[in-house]
Amino acid sequence: MIFDPPVMALLLASAFSTVIVALGAVFGVHVLLHWNLADGHARQIRMEKRTYLVSTALMLVMVLQLATLVLFVHNADRMAVLFTGAMCAVGTLNVNEYGMPAFLIQVAVFFGAALWLIVNAADNMGRDYPYTRFKYGLLVLLAPLVIAGGVLEWLYFLNLDPNVITSCCSKLFTPENAGIQADLSSADPKLALYALFGGLALLMGLAVWAMRARAGAAAYGIAGSLFFIVAIVAIISAVSSYIYETPNHHCPFCILKPQYGFIGYFLYLPLFLASAIALGIGVLSLWPLPDSLRDRLPMRLHHLVLVSAGLFAIFGAVALYAILASHLIMFG
Amino acid sequence: MRHWLARQRYLVDFTLAALLRRKGRNLMLLFIYTLVIFILASVIFFGSALRHEAKAVLKGAPEVTVQNLVMGRHAMAPPEWVEKLKKVRGARRIEGRLWGYFYDKANGANYTVMVPSRYDRKNALKDGETIIGAGLARVRDVRRIGHLFLLSPKGKLMKLKVKRILPETSELVSADLVLMSRGDFLRFFDLPENGGYTDIAMQVRNRNEVAKIVEKISKMLPTARVITREDVLRTYENVFSWREGVVLAMLSAALVAFAIFAFDKASGLSAEERREIGILKAVGWETSDILAMKLWEGGLVSLFAFIFGVAAAYAHVFLFDAGVLAPVLKGWSVLYPQFSLTPQVDRLQLATLAFVTVIPFTAATLVPIWKAAITDPDVVMR
């Protein structure tokens, strides 16, 4: 089923990303082995020139990866009409065994790419490119993931068989069943909501602390990254039920559908971006502060904390709105 | 943040001015880029508008249709099936339908001849009357004559008074339609009174029960073929997506050619441009600034080409009915419906389009841009 325009677009994007990341990783190994700014050797000069190309190309790829994730999910949702039994993206992703892994790796790549972009931006701020080694080390780690994601995506789309009867989300995300989706759905909604809003309040407190001290930024980064998991559990176990106005439906993908006003995008986009930025903040503030960035990096971290906390606040507001606007009463 | 924004703004300012300084060359690139986007966007818009149209048409179709199969071929469904099917719980408005195709030797067109549904009060007909589609009315000049003359397959002439012509808005489904009463239909095709039905249609009150009802019917009538509206919808979706995809895949050759063209344009820097980069570097620009400027250049060209291309494609498909592409994507026939497509553009299409055009362009220009940016000032100014 690759003769489908959005699928072709996704495959083109993944082919492009895979090639560039693979080449970039090879270069990254060279950097890890030979990078030495003090060296005046021709190889070092060549390498310094080449980093411009590789960084630019990777920057484009990473931005592309962020966009691909959204397009991938949106497309899976649209294709649900093509498969018997599928009602939303879950069904489409479950048509063959490659769909779900492809999606999960895409999510991982999203975070990796965002982290890479943040480190890259910080690296470009310093005169001596303090994070170059770290950046390319990260790339070498990220490359297998991007390549695996690309390969899985190809396998997934090549093996899409419209005759397969797939499982609907309401079958997977049910507390009665076995499996991780079912476990997530059966989390106690009350506890999940406490964790969600308590976690948000904690994050706001940490954001204020992060403005004062570097340790605060580190704590904020770690807490913000972990909060992502809390938020996903809360969405599956409680918030989604409020949106569907039925206590039995827990699917985290159906909320992306038009009949729910695309509210899922308003929940997920701020959440994903905020968590990714928090991850970047955490990594940058745990890594020793380079001399060349002594003045500028803390400023940059403040900005990032502000943006991230703002996005978390938007996420919280949307979740709260979804709960308050719902006619479902789960407690009391 | 403010600093960063200001920097980007100055870069854009500078880039725009630089682009305008080399008008001829950049307009050429813009024109070809726009053309490529125009063609691809036309295909995508047209395909999805057709899918949308098919969906709208099928909204009124029965949820389940039952056909009889004999030796794997379609055969008339026996009348007693209707009674049997009435026992299926959840199904309602069970009705045997009579319809068929008729090849008119006079003009080489195929008509769909049909007996209107019992529930369709508006189109109820007496013997000797007919209601026809607008396409057919045009071909047979019915508006002037007021009657429709048909030569039956057995060679008997039938004269039908045209009661009404169906509105042109429904032409996509009704262009070739001839509605006649049951009696006329049986006489016209020389069918026995109790010969059964072409197929049996039914409505299902609760859509979630469709699968169960299909299962029950297949058990009750093993020789029957049961078709659901979802099946038809899925087939349409597949067929049109596939056609659209194949056309796009063929156009990928054009895309490759365009990428080569863009690569060539970007790598063939004029002496003047080289000097410009050299001077910029000499006055303190860094490699990353030049890169940013060049990326902005590509981004701006892409943006303008995208806007122009999409706007032109929109006009082509929705205002001029896709004259260039229609035969490939719609299919064709003598009595082809004339219809205007409902404008239908969604984010997914635009994202798809952006992916398939901007990625090749960026990929092709990346290395030349970098090569230009790392040039040392002394090399070019010597």
XYZ file of C-alpha atoms in Angstrom:
714
model
C 0.000 0.000 0.000
C 2.842 2.346 -0.691
C 1.055 3.996 -3.605
C -0.685 6.343 -1.258
C 0.451 9.964 -1.269
C 0.918 10.538 2.485
C 2.650 7.166 2.773
C 4.971 8.119 -0.057
C 5.730 11.398 1.698
C 6.536 9.572 4.937
C 8.725 7.038 3.197
C 10.571 9.780 1.344
C 11.163 11.590 4.621
C 12.383 8.463 6.368
C 14.701 7.539 3.493
C 16.159 11.043 3.526
C 16.611 11.003 7.302
C 18.124 7.543 7.366
C 20.731 8.347 4.718
C 21.757 11.625 6.309
C 21.862 10.265 9.833
C 23.905 7.268 8.712
C 26.435 9.494 6.956
C 26.399 11.868 9.915
C 27.097 9.014 12.323
C 30.138 7.918 10.298
C 31.409 11.477 10.507
C 30.480 11.507 14.185
C 32.817 8.571 14.834
C 35.638 10.540 13.193
C 34.879 13.511 15.421
C 34.863 11.357 18.523
C 38.219 9.901 17.607
C 40.101 12.894 16.242
C 38.402 16.143 17.315
C 40.944 18.553 18.834
C 40.404 22.277 18.424
C 43.969 23.095 19.433
C 45.305 21.009 16.583
C 46.193 22.823 13.356
C 46.402 19.702 11.262
C 44.711 19.766 7.834
C 42.421 16.950 8.957
C 41.134 19.055 11.837
C 40.495 22.042 9.541
C 38.666 19.812 7.076
C 36.637 18.358 9.892
C 35.756 21.781 11.256
C 34.500 22.821 7.842
C 32.573 19.626 7.455
C 30.814 20.037 10.804
C 28.903 22.937 9.265
C 27.479 20.661 6.608
C 26.728 17.828 8.989
C 25.186 20.068 11.651
C 22.983 21.830 9.115
C 21.874 18.592 7.505
C 21.161 17.030 10.881
C 19.295 20.098 12.024
C 17.009 19.748 9.020
C 16.604 16.021 9.641
C 15.765 16.508 13.302
C 13.149 19.145 12.526
C 11.818 16.784 9.894
C 11.620 13.982 12.474
C 9.467 16.137 14.720
C 7.098 16.828 11.826
C 7.144 13.191 10.721
C 5.820 11.960 14.038
C 2.727 14.160 13.733
C 2.185 13.212 10.104
C 2.681 9.521 10.887
C 0.003 9.501 13.561
C -2.382 11.661 11.574
C -1.966 9.383 8.583
C -2.505 6.243 10.662
C -5.705 7.773 11.947
C -6.901 8.585 8.429
C -6.111 5.112 7.127
C -8.306 3.476 9.753
C -11.223 3.404 7.287
C -9.210 1.097 5.068
C -8.983 -1.733 7.568
C -11.744 -3.861 8.966
C -11.893 -3.486 12.705
C -9.783 -0.340 12.893
C -11.431 2.734 14.306
C -8.421 4.920 14.910
C -4.654 4.942 14.630
C -4.293 1.975 17.005
C -6.074 -0.341 14.614
C -3.992 0.824 11.677
C -0.766 0.421 13.623
C -1.764 -3.089 14.650
C -2.401 -4.317 11.114
C 1.035 -5.899 11.152
C 3.724 -6.439 13.735
C 5.842 -3.496 12.559
C 3.364 -0.679 13.138
C 3.540 -0.256 16.899
C 7.339 -0.619 17.175
C 7.717 1.869 14.318
C 5.530 4.318 16.195
C 7.278 3.864 19.547
C 10.696 4.288 17.949
C 9.418 7.430 16.236
C 8.495 8.776 19.652
C 11.938 7.921 21.010
C 13.557 9.548 17.980
C 11.410 12.631 18.574
C 12.933 13.056 22.029
C 16.410 12.242 20.815
C 16.089 14.721 17.969
C 14.793 17.472 20.238
C 17.633 16.859 22.677
C 20.129 16.953 19.836
C 18.719 20.245 18.547
C 18.968 21.845 21.986
C 22.550 20.656 22.514
C 23.434 21.778 19.006
C 22.040 25.261 19.639
C 24.041 25.486 22.863
C 27.140 24.228 21.070
C 26.870 26.963 18.443
C 26.752 29.634 21.151
C 30.260 28.948 22.394
C 33.397 30.186 20.644
C 35.105 26.859 21.138
C 32.113 24.634 20.300
C 32.185 23.014 23.746
C 29.596 20.335 23.075
C 30.877 19.077 19.735
C 32.120 15.729 21.021
C 29.051 15.245 23.165
C 26.787 16.181 20.268
C 28.352 13.678 17.908
C 28.432 11.031 20.597
C 24.713 11.560 20.977
C 24.317 11.302 17.223
C 26.182 7.996 17.127
C 23.775 6.710 19.780
C 20.742 8.134 18.011
C 21.640 6.885 14.539
C 20.716 3.205 15.103
C 17.367 4.348 16.434
C 16.646 6.551 13.407
C 17.740 3.820 11.032
C 15.659 1.191 12.850
C 12.693 3.559 12.759
C 13.131 4.085 9.031
C 13.445 0.373 8.307
C 10.417 -0.459 10.462
C 8.403 2.224 8.728
C 9.230 0.771 5.324
C 8.406 -2.748 6.510
C 5.182 -1.498 8.025
C 3.932 0.236 4.918
C 5.121 -2.479 2.533
C 3.279 -5.128 4.519
C 0.004 -3.304 4.992
C -2.614 -5.810 3.948
C -6.163 -4.454 3.745
C -7.586 -7.954 4.238
C -6.241 -8.320 7.742
C -8.813 -7.902 10.454
C -7.173 -5.744 13.084
C -7.973 -4.971 16.697
C -9.791 -1.871 17.674
C -8.472 0.405 20.389
C -11.410 -0.402 22.653
C -10.170 -3.982 22.713
C -6.571 -3.149 23.638
C -7.115 -0.361 26.105
C -9.429 -2.236 28.463
C -8.566 -2.929 32.074
C -9.858 -6.517 31.769
C -7.258 -7.582 29.238
C -3.604 -8.448 29.609
C -0.774 -6.383 28.196
C 0.788 -3.029 28.812
C -2.054 -1.044 27.263
C -4.515 -2.754 29.552
C -2.323 -2.113 32.603
C -2.132 1.545 31.693
C -5.905 1.704 31.337
C -6.473 0.071 34.686
C -4.382 2.596 36.620
C -6.492 4.173 39.326
C -7.934 7.322 37.732
C -8.079 9.217 41.010
C -4.426 8.560 41.761
C -3.472 9.353 38.175
C -5.220 12.722 38.319
C -3.607 13.574 41.661
C -0.232 12.681 40.170
C -0.987 14.746 37.079
C -1.970 17.980 38.769
C 0.344 17.478 41.752
C 3.164 16.896 39.312
C 2.271 20.051 37.415
C 2.305 22.097 40.604
C 5.661 20.592 41.547
C 7.041 21.417 38.108
C 5.960 25.047 38.409
C 7.717 25.232 41.778
C 10.857 23.688 40.328
C 10.715 26.138 37.421
C 10.884 29.027 39.882
C 13.825 27.372 41.631
C 15.487 26.743 38.253
C 15.518 30.508 37.693
C 17.725 30.892 40.767
C 20.055 27.916 40.825
C 21.656 25.490 38.443
C 20.631 22.596 40.665
C 17.051 23.767 40.220
C 17.415 23.557 36.452
C 18.751 20.026 36.751
C 15.884 19.037 39.035
C 13.384 20.645 36.691
C 14.864 18.794 33.738
C 14.674 15.420 35.430
C 11.212 16.003 36.852
C 9.917 17.328 33.538
C 11.165 14.284 31.639
C 9.625 11.896 34.164
C 6.404 13.850 34.173
C 5.889 12.799 30.566
C 5.213 9.242 31.726
C 2.876 10.411 34.487
C 0.974 12.533 31.980
C 0.589 9.695 29.477
C -0.699 7.351 32.192
C -3.129 10.026 33.375
C -4.370 10.650 29.840
C -4.997 6.958 29.272
C -6.553 6.165 32.616
C -8.589 9.313 33.304
C -8.441 12.274 30.944
C -9.405 10.302 27.840
C -12.452 8.905 29.610
C -13.562 12.437 30.387
C -13.180 13.405 26.745
C -15.172 10.409 25.494
C -17.653 10.849 28.321
C -17.605 7.141 28.969
C -15.645 5.493 31.782
C -14.806 2.427 29.676
C -13.001 3.942 26.728
C -9.333 4.676 27.354
C -7.782 4.993 23.932
C -5.022 7.627 23.751
C -5.375 7.922 19.963
C -9.120 8.445 19.473
C -8.828 11.859 21.112
C -6.954 12.943 17.977
C -10.100 12.458 15.928
C -12.151 15.330 14.492
C -15.277 14.376 16.460
C -13.461 15.335 19.658
C -12.347 18.636 18.195
C -8.759 17.412 17.665
C -8.283 18.008 21.369
C -5.592 15.330 21.404
C -3.252 17.524 19.401
C -3.737 20.330 21.900
C -2.840 17.919 24.674
C 0.027 16.061 23.081
C 1.864 18.791 21.206
C 2.504 20.976 24.297
C 3.228 17.903 26.399
C 5.729 16.399 23.949
C 7.479 19.704 23.320
C 7.597 20.645 26.994
C 8.995 17.249 28.025
C 11.545 17.273 25.217
C 12.754 20.721 26.244
C 12.881 19.596 29.863
C 15.031 16.679 28.789
C 17.398 19.108 27.064
C 17.506 21.330 30.157
C 18.285 18.346 32.346
C 21.119 17.133 30.151
C 22.655 20.598 29.694
C 22.571 21.407 33.390
C 23.911 18.031 34.507
C 26.850 18.279 32.097
C 29.691 20.410 33.529
C 29.361 24.040 32.492
C 31.986 24.939 29.847
C 33.999 28.117 30.443
C 33.092 29.657 27.125
C 29.410 29.535 28.013
C 29.686 30.731 31.588
C 27.632 33.835 30.845
C 25.368 32.768 28.059
C 24.268 29.233 28.887
C 22.443 30.050 32.162
C 20.493 32.729 30.271
C 19.602 30.217 27.599
C 18.528 27.695 30.232
C 16.248 30.291 31.808
C 14.578 30.838 28.455
C 14.159 27.136 27.931
C 12.698 26.666 31.410
C 10.213 29.462 30.739
C 9.147 27.962 27.414
C 8.928 24.458 28.815
C 6.983 25.485 31.912
C 4.640 27.558 29.747
C 3.962 24.555 27.512
C 3.367 22.341 30.559
C 0.919 24.937 31.831
C -0.919 24.902 28.489
C -1.063 21.121 28.644
C -2.454 21.292 32.184
C -5.027 23.889 31.159
C -6.218 21.784 28.229
C -6.459 18.683 30.441
C -8.381 20.654 33.040
C -10.681 22.029 30.375
C -11.318 18.520 29.050
C -12.293 17.384 32.535
C -14.441 20.389 33.408
C -16.219 20.539 30.056
C -17.080 16.843 30.195
C -20.480 15.600 31.306
C -18.922 12.527 32.817
C -18.772 12.366 36.594
C -16.165 9.885 37.765
C -15.867 10.805 41.426
C -18.429 11.733 44.011
C 15.167 35.287 22.084
C 14.540 38.829 20.888
C 18.121 39.005 19.728
C 17.705 35.805 17.783
C 14.511 36.996 16.119
C 16.096 40.305 15.167
C 19.042 38.477 13.666
C 16.773 36.296 11.567
C 14.845 39.351 10.423
C 17.975 41.077 9.214
C 19.036 37.912 7.467
C 15.685 37.682 5.702
C 15.910 41.316 4.695
C 19.335 40.819 3.286
C 18.398 37.598 1.528
C 15.336 39.089 -0.125
C 17.393 41.989 -1.404
C 20.049 39.579 -2.666
C 17.420 37.456 -4.395
C 15.959 40.495 -6.106
C 19.379 41.551 -7.300
C 19.542 38.382 -9.392
C 15.988 38.482 -10.609
C 16.159 36.539 -13.861
C 17.878 33.512 -12.451
C 15.796 33.272 -9.295
C 12.502 33.840 -11.070
C 13.392 30.977 -13.367
C 13.969 28.706 -10.377
C 10.806 29.951 -8.710
C 8.806 29.343 -11.872
C 9.952 25.758 -12.299
C 9.545 25.023 -8.591
C 6.026 26.455 -8.718
C 5.239 24.348 -11.760
C 6.352 21.157 -10.031
C 4.281 21.964 -6.947
C 1.341 22.917 -9.143
C 1.312 19.541 -10.880
C 1.710 17.518 -7.698
C -0.841 19.602 -5.821
C -3.336 19.211 -8.656
C -3.038 15.438 -8.441
C -3.416 15.415 -4.672
C -6.325 17.847 -4.570
C -8.134 16.144 -7.380
C -7.726 12.674 -5.937
C -8.994 13.655 -2.557
C -11.884 15.664 -3.992
C -12.969 12.568 -5.901
C -12.743 10.471 -2.745
C -14.764 13.047 -0.918
C -17.376 13.024 -3.687
C -17.607 9.241 -3.566
C -18.113 9.380 0.171
C -20.867 11.954 -0.165
C -22.594 9.834 -2.806
C -22.473 6.707 -0.689
C -24.017 8.414 2.298
C -27.474 7.502 0.999
C -26.588 3.986 -0.101
C -28.034 0.990 1.751
C -25.811 -0.387 4.502
C -25.998 -3.930 3.214
C -26.617 -5.297 -0.265
C -27.200 -8.988 -0.908
C -26.570 -10.543 -4.310
C -27.091 -14.056 -5.550
C -24.160 -15.899 -7.065
C -24.423 -18.844 -9.443
C -21.150 -20.436 -10.516
C -19.380 -17.413 -9.130
C -21.309 -15.061 -11.378
C -23.984 -12.619 -10.424
C -27.516 -13.994 -10.849
C -31.025 -12.821 -10.012
C -31.868 -13.156 -6.343
C -34.959 -15.356 -5.802
C -38.025 -13.506 -4.425
C -38.263 -15.762 -1.362
C -34.927 -14.364 -0.148
C -36.647 -11.107 0.686
C -38.995 -12.929 3.043
C -36.101 -14.806 4.622
C -34.079 -11.679 5.125
C -36.985 -9.931 6.796
C -36.476 -12.331 9.714
C -32.987 -10.977 10.409
C -33.230 -8.834 13.511
C -31.853 -5.330 13.279
C -32.287 -5.071 9.527
C -35.066 -2.955 8.123
C -36.378 -1.611 4.841
C -35.532 -4.856 3.132
C -36.306 -4.479 -0.505
C -35.557 -6.316 -3.720
C -34.156 -3.963 -6.288
C -34.465 -4.191 -10.044
C -31.805 -2.537 -12.096
C -29.589 -3.264 -15.028
C -27.448 -1.812 -17.725
C -28.578 -1.037 -21.199
C -26.331 -0.339 -24.168
C -27.926 2.204 -26.467
C -26.817 1.451 -30.031
C -28.027 4.873 -31.164
C -25.219 6.739 -29.440
C -22.938 4.072 -28.013
C -23.628 5.000 -24.394
C -24.476 2.742 -21.460
C -27.496 3.592 -19.354
C -28.370 2.397 -15.908
C -32.009 1.388 -15.942
C -33.635 1.145 -12.555
C -36.966 0.769 -10.818
C -37.268 3.455 -8.118
C -37.389 2.281 -4.536
C -40.723 1.770 -2.862
C -39.659 4.167 -0.129
C -38.736 6.852 -2.632
C -42.086 8.654 -2.889
C -40.657 11.574 -4.828
C -39.631 9.413 -7.747
C -42.670 7.119 -7.830
C -43.648 6.274 -11.421
C -46.653 4.922 -13.288
C -46.320 2.701 -16.360
C -45.236 4.710 -19.373
C -43.444 7.363 -17.368
C -39.780 7.901 -16.757
C -37.377 10.098 -14.853
C -33.927 10.510 -16.361
C -30.540 11.928 -15.480
C -29.342 15.246 -16.805
C -26.477 13.729 -18.823
C -28.856 11.481 -20.697
C -31.260 14.349 -21.258
C -28.460 16.259 -22.958
C -27.457 13.394 -25.224
C -30.992 12.526 -26.320
C -32.262 16.075 -26.578
C -35.137 15.173 -24.298
C -35.878 18.674 -23.125
C -37.232 19.505 -26.590
C -39.035 16.264 -27.356
C -40.486 15.474 -23.941
C -40.336 11.735 -24.584
C -37.650 9.114 -24.384
C -37.595 6.410 -27.044
C -35.674 3.258 -26.220
C -35.131 0.227 -28.408
C -35.304 -2.757 -26.045
C -32.667 -5.521 -26.310
C -35.304 -7.667 -28.067
C -35.834 -4.921 -30.620
C -39.174 -3.536 -29.441
C -39.552 0.222 -29.339
C -40.639 1.734 -26.037
C -41.969 5.259 -25.683
C -41.753 6.817 -22.241
C -43.056 10.190 -21.191
C -40.336 12.108 -19.343
C -41.892 13.147 -16.075
C -38.859 14.910 -14.690
C -35.137 15.389 -15.275
C -32.987 14.825 -12.235
C -31.129 17.905 -10.999
C -27.602 18.462 -12.254
C -26.256 18.613 -8.720
C -26.625 14.851 -8.440
C -25.103 14.233 -11.831
C -22.156 12.282 -10.544
C -24.494 9.394 -9.728
C -27.437 10.077 -11.985
C -25.979 11.179 -15.337
C -26.844 7.913 -17.082
C -29.878 6.968 -15.030
C -33.254 5.921 -16.465
C -35.948 5.283 -13.882
C -38.994 3.334 -14.977
C -41.866 1.508 -13.336
C -41.599 -2.161 -12.440
C -43.982 -3.201 -15.211
C -42.084 -1.274 -17.839
C -38.794 -2.648 -16.565
C -39.938 -6.273 -16.836
C -41.370 -5.660 -20.313
C -38.297 -3.789 -21.483
C -35.845 -6.503 -20.485
C -38.370 -9.297 -21.141
C -38.178 -10.697 -17.611
C -40.698 -13.100 -16.007
C -42.995 -11.677 -13.342
C -41.493 -13.725 -10.521
C -37.937 -13.917 -11.754
C -36.495 -12.301 -8.662
C -34.391 -9.214 -8.130
C -31.063 -7.867 -9.272
C -30.089 -7.529 -5.640
C -31.597 -6.963 -2.236
C -30.887 -3.827 -0.263
C -31.407 -3.281 3.447
C -30.821 -0.628 6.048
C -29.321 -1.386 9.428
C -30.476 0.752 12.286
C -27.416 0.359 14.475
C -24.200 0.618 12.495
C -22.319 -1.462 15.045
C -24.492 -4.429 14.166
C -23.572 -4.526 10.492
C -20.875 -7.174 10.950
C -23.194 -9.454 12.927
C -25.974 -9.098 10.388
C -23.610 -9.924 7.543
C -22.569 -13.034 9.447
C -26.189 -14.102 9.941
C -27.029 -13.579 6.278
C -24.029 -15.570 5.089
C -25.117 -18.468 7.289
C -28.717 -18.280 6.138
C -27.983 -17.856 2.422
C -24.682 -19.581 1.680
C -24.701 -18.709 -2.028
C -25.215 -15.026 -1.375
C -22.580 -12.339 -1.705
C -23.059 -9.694 0.959
C -21.628 -6.266 0.318
C -21.601 -3.568 2.981
C -21.402 0.135 2.400
C -18.125 0.169 4.315
C -16.685 -2.305 1.800
C -17.622 -0.067 -1.095
C -16.268 2.982 0.660
C -13.019 1.214 1.395
C -12.698 0.124 -2.217
C -13.226 3.661 -3.468
C -10.733 4.985 -0.968
C -8.215 2.396 -2.126
C -8.814 2.861 -5.827
C -8.540 6.623 -5.778
C -5.584 6.642 -3.394
C -3.880 4.122 -5.578
C -4.485 6.052 -8.781
C -3.308 9.211 -7.098
C -0.212 7.412 -5.816
C 0.615 5.908 -9.199
C 0.366 9.281 -10.890
C 2.563 10.749 -8.173
C 5.066 7.937 -8.566
C 5.236 8.644 -12.292
C 5.727 12.294 -11.542
C 8.637 11.405 -9.278
C 10.769 11.387 -12.439
C 9.888 15.049 -12.828
C 10.763 15.545 -9.192
C 14.183 14.005 -9.697
C 14.743 16.210 -12.736
C 13.765 19.197 -10.671
C 16.154 18.202 -7.887
C 18.984 17.974 -10.417
C 18.030 21.373 -11.780
C 18.006 22.860 -8.273
C 21.345 21.243 -7.481
C 22.828 22.665 -10.641
C 21.476 26.133 -9.968
C 22.759 26.094 -6.425
C 26.218 24.810 -7.245
C 26.884 27.027 -10.225
C 27.691 30.162 -8.273
C 28.456 33.144 -10.451
C 31.738 34.986 -9.967
C 29.748 37.881 -8.602
C 28.111 35.718 -5.947
C 31.438 34.271 -4.931
C 32.816 37.761 -4.520
C 29.787 38.692 -2.472
C 30.346 35.791 -0.086
C 34.027 36.658 0.111
C 33.251 40.256 1.007
C 30.651 39.254 3.565
C 33.188 37.016 5.229
C 35.825 39.697 5.078
C 33.538 42.148 6.867
C 32.966 39.674 9.645
C 30.237 37.236 8.653
C 30.786 33.735 9.897
C 30.310 30.527 7.985
C 27.186 29.854 9.997
C 25.762 33.258 9.007
C 26.305 32.552 5.330
C 24.737 29.135 5.786
C 21.767 30.675 7.532
C 21.391 33.215 4.745
C 21.537 30.545 2.074
C 19.050 28.390 3.971
C 16.738 31.361 4.202
C 17.148 31.790 0.474
C 16.032 28.216 -0.128
C 13.287 28.539 2.456
C 11.893 31.712 0.923
C 11.947 30.297 -2.595
C 10.225 27.157 -1.291
C 7.636 29.198 0.551
C 6.735 31.352 -2.423
C 6.738 28.414 -4.818
C 4.520 26.507 -2.403
C 2.010 29.336 -2.054
C 1.849 30.036 -5.772
C 1.788 26.381 -6.743
C -0.947 25.456 -4.284
C -3.059 28.471 -5.237
C -2.719 27.673 -8.934
C -3.569 24.016 -8.341
C -6.591 24.998 -6.284
C -7.839 27.154 -9.146
C -7.083 24.427 -11.656
C -8.926 21.695 -9.800
C -11.842 23.497 -8.246
C -12.484 26.344 -10.672
C -11.469 24.721 -13.951
C -12.368 21.139 -13.043
C -8.863 19.791 -13.520
C -8.938 19.778 -17.293
C -5.410 18.435 -17.541
C -5.720 15.496 -15.170
C -9.343 14.473 -15.312
C -9.053 11.651 -17.872
C -6.400 9.812 -15.859
C -7.976 10.024 -12.461
C -11.709 9.922 -13.152
C -11.874 7.348 -15.879
C -14.055 8.098 -18.894
C -17.149 7.048 -20.833
C -19.479 8.353 -23.496
C -22.024 9.610 -21.031
C -19.667 11.069 -18.517
C -21.234 13.167 -15.796
C -20.428 16.842 -15.764
C -19.774 17.903 -12.225
C -17.877 20.462 -10.265
C -15.799 19.248 -7.368
C -16.420 20.503 -3.907
C -13.342 22.368 -2.691
C -11.727 20.064 -0.213
C -8.262 20.685 1.139
C -6.997 19.335 4.426
C -3.826 19.627 6.443
C -2.696 16.142 5.625
C -2.624 16.916 1.912
C -0.709 20.112 2.422
C 1.766 18.370 4.703
C 2.182 15.579 2.165
C 2.788 18.096 -0.552
C 5.312 19.999 1.511
C 7.127 16.754 2.297
C 7.391 15.546 -1.280
C 8.516 18.867 -2.720
C 10.550 20.654 -0.077
C 12.570 17.608 0.993
C 14.026 16.899 -2.475
C 14.731 20.574 -3.020
C 16.478 20.965 0.315
C 18.397 17.734 -0.105
C 19.605 18.807 -3.523
C 20.752 22.258 -2.482
C 22.326 21.386 0.853
C 25.799 20.443 -0.313
C 26.152 23.307 -2.818
C 25.057 25.767 -0.132
C 27.653 24.421 2.260
C 30.354 24.497 -0.405
C 29.532 28.144 -1.012
C 29.517 28.967 2.672
C 32.906 27.483 3.551
C 34.754 29.342 0.797
C 37.621 31.287 2.282
C 37.528 34.995 1.539
C 41.082 35.137 0.281
C 40.348 32.453 -2.329
C 37.562 34.421 -3.983
C 38.960 37.909 -3.604
C 42.401 37.118 -4.867
